XYZ file of C-alpha atoms in Angstrom:
265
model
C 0.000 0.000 0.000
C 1.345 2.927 -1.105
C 2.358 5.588 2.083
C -0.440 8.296 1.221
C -3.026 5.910 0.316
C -2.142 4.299 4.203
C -2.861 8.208 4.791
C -5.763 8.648 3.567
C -7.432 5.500 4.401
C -7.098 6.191 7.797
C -8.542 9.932 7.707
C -11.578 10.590 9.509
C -14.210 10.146 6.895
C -15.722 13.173 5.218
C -18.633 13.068 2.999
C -18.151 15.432 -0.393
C -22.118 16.101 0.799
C -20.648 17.909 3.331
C -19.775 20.961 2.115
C -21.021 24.170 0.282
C -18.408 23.170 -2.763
C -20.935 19.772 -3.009
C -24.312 21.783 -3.051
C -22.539 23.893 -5.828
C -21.605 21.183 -7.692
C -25.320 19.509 -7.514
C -27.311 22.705 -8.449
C -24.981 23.051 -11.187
C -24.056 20.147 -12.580
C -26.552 19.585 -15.460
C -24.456 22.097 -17.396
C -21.906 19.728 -17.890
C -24.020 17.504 -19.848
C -24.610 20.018 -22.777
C -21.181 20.031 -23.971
C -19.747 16.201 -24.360
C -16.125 17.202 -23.281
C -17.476 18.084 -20.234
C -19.955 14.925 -19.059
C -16.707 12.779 -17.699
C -17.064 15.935 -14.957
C -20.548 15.034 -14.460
C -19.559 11.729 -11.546
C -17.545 12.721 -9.181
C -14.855 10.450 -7.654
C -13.713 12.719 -4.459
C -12.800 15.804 -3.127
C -9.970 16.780 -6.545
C -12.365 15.816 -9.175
C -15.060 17.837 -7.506
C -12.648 21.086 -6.850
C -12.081 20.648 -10.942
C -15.743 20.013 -12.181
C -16.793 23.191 -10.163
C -13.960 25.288 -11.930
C -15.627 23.979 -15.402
C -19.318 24.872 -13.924
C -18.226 28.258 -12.895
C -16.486 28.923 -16.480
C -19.788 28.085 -18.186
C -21.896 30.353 -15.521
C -19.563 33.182 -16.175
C -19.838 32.235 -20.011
C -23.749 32.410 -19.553
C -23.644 35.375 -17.831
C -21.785 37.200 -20.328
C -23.717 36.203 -23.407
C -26.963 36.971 -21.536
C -25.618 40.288 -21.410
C -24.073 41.064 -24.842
C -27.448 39.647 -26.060
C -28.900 42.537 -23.829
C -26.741 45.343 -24.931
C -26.397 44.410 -28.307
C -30.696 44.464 -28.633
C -29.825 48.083 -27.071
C -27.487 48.811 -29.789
C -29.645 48.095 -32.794
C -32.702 49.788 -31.359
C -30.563 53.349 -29.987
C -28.262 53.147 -33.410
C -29.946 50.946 -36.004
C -26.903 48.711 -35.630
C -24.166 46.929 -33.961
C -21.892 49.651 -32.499
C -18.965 48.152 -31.839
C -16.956 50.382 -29.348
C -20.118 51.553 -27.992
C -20.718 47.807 -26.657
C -17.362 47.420 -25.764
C -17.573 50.805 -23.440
C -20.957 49.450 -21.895
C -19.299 45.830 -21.360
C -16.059 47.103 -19.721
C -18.161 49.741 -17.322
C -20.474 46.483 -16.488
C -17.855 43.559 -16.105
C -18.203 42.514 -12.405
C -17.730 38.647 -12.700
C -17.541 36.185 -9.526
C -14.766 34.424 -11.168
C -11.545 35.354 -12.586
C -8.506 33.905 -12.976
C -5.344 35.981 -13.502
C -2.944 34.673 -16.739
C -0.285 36.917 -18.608
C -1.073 39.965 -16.102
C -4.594 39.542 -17.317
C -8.100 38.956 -15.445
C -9.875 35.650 -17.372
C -13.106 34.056 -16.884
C -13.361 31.451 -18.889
C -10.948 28.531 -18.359
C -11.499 26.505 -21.437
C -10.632 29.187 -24.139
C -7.267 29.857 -25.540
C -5.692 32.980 -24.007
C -6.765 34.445 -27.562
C -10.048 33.731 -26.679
C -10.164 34.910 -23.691
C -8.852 38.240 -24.212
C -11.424 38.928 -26.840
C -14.142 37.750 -23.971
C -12.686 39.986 -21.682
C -11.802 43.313 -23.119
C -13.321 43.129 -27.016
C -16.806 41.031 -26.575
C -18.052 43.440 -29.320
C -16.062 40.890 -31.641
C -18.537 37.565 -31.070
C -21.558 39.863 -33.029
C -19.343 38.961 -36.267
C -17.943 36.039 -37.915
C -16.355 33.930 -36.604
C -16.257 34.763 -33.064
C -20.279 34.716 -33.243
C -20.243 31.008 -33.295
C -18.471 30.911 -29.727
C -21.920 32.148 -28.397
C -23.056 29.228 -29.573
C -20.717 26.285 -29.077
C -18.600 26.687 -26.905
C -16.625 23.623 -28.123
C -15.319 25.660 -31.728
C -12.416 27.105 -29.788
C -12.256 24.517 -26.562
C -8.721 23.461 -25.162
C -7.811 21.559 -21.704
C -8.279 23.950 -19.238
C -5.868 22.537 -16.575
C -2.913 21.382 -19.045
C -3.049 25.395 -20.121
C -3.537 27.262 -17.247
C -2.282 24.877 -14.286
C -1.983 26.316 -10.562
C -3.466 29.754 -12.417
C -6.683 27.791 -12.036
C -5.848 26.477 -8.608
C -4.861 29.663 -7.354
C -8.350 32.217 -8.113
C -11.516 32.369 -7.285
C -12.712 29.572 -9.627
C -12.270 27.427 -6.169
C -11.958 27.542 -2.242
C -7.924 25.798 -2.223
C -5.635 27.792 0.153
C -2.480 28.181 -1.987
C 0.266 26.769 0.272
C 3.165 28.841 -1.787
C 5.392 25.783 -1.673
C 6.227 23.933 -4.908
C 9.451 22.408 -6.855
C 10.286 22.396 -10.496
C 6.806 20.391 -11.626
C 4.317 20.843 -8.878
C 3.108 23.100 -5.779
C 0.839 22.485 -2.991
C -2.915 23.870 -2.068
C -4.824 23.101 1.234
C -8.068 22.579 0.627
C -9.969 23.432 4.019
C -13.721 21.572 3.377
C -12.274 18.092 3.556
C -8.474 19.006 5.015
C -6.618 17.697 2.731
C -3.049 18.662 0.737
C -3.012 18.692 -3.061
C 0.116 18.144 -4.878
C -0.576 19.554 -8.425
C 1.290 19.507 -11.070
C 2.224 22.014 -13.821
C -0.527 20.255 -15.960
C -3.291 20.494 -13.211
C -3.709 16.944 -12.688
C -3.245 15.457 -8.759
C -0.056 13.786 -7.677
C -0.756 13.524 -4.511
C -3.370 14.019 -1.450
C -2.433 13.529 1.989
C -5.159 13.241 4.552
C -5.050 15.121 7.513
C -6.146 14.992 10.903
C -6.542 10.882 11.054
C -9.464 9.028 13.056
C -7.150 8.442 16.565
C -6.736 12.061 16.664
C -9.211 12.712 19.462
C -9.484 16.516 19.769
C -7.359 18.117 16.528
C -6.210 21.378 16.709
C -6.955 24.136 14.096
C -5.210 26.781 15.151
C -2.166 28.015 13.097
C -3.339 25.119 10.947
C -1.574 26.769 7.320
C 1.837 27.879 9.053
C 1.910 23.928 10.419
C 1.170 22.810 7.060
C 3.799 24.711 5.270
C 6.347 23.632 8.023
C 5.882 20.334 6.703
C 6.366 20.719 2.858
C 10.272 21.422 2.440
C 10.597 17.706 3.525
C 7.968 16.745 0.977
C 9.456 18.403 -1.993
C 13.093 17.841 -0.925
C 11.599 13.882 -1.163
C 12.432 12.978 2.536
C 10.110 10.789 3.441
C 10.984 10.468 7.432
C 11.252 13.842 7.722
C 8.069 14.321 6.296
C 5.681 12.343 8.170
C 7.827 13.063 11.344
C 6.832 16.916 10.888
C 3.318 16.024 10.153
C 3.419 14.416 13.229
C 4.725 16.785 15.332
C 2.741 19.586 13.835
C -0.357 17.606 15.409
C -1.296 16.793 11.891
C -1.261 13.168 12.195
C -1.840 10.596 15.003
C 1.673 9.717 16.686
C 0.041 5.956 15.960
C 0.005 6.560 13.089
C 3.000 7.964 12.795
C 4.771 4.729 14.157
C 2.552 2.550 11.513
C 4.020 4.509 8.450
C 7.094 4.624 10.082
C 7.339 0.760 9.700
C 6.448 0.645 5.977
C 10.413 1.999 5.097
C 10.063 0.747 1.563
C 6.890 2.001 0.475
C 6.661 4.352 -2.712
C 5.100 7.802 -1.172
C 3.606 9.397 -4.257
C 0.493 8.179 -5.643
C -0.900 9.916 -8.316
C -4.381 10.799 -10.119
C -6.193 7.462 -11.298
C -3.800 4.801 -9.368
């Protein structure tokens, strides 16, 4: 058994129900269905593929959002000037853009994750350009101009609004670590958004856990992960009264057992 899965089998159980990321998800969800790339989002598995089918939903609300409007302004436009005025609607749209979810890329605000960055500068700061061809057919299908959102953008994602994480500010070469504080858990994600790992905290012989201080501990603990010392590691999660000290003295024994476990295994 590989040493996080030990981990995270022995975690005090937490339902995904349990949680206002969950009730999202289920009011939601039914937008996933209307664009095939996105049904795979539709069943979740746990607490990661729920954080990433909630950054999808939350693309397509802002997406909905915005077209309701440009519909809106550009009905405006054709009654007040007998046509599409482009910079007119572009003055309107930039006065009115107050979206719930952004994520920042290239020292830019985006709000939809599954455009290119082309895409979503045109979305952002030139919407007058969807009335004509062939950025009108985006209003439509989304799926025209569709790329992987998390092999693109990565921790950009991660790191905004789009979800609840806690960005721990500690990463190597390939990956960096979030906290995410519904189901207390550590992500280890990696440049191409995808999990490698999720360590369990707060395990069920752990009694009365404290909370206190609970992101300084956590970060205390992650120069051991990333410099790959396994006994240091667990030792500090440990002692940071992150783990059980029993535990602690049951991964302890398993020397020879592979720590990282990634997405899918």
């Amino acid at each position: 058994m590989k040493l996080f899965t030990l981990l995270n089998k022995r975690a005090k159980r937490r339902r995904l129900a349990k949680s206002t990321e969950y009730t999202f998800f289920l009011k939601h969800r039914a937008l996933l269905l209307s664009i095939d790339a996105f049904r795979p989002f539709f069943n979740l598995e746990d607490a990661f593929t729920l954080t990433r089918a909630n950054i999808i939903l939350r693309g397509l609300l802002n997406k909905r959002t915005i077209d309701r409007y440009l519909e809106e302004i550009g009905q405006q436009s054709l009654q007040q000037h007998g046509r599409i005025k482009h910079h007119w609607i572009r003055d309107a749209f930039l006065q009115w853009k107050n979206l719930p979810y952004t994520f920042q890329w290239d020292q830019k605000h985006y709000a939809l994750p599954f455009f290119n960055q082309t895409m979503n500068y045109i979305y952002a700061y030139e919407p007058d350009k969807t009335y004509d061809y062939p950025y009108n057919t985006l209003r439509v299908d989304v799926s025209v101009s569709m790329i992987d959102a998390f092999d693109t953008y990565g921790y950009a994602l991660y790191q905004s609004s789009f979800t609840n994480l806690i960005d721990l500010e500690t990463e190597d070469a390939t990956s960096r670590a979030f906290y995410h504080p519904d189901y207390r858990m550590i992500f280890i994600i990696n440049q191409q958004g995808r999990l490698d790992v999720k360590v369990s905290l707060f395990d069920r012989k752990m009694k009365r856990p404290s909370y206190d201080y609970l992101i300084d501990r956590i970060k205390r603990c992650l120069p051991h992960y990333f410099a790959f010392n396994r006994e240091a590691f667990i030792q500090s999660l440990q002692q940071e009264g992150l783990i059980s000290k029993s535990l602690y003295e049951t991964m302890k024994q398993q020397k020879n057992v592979p720590s990282i476990q990634h997405e899918g295994e």
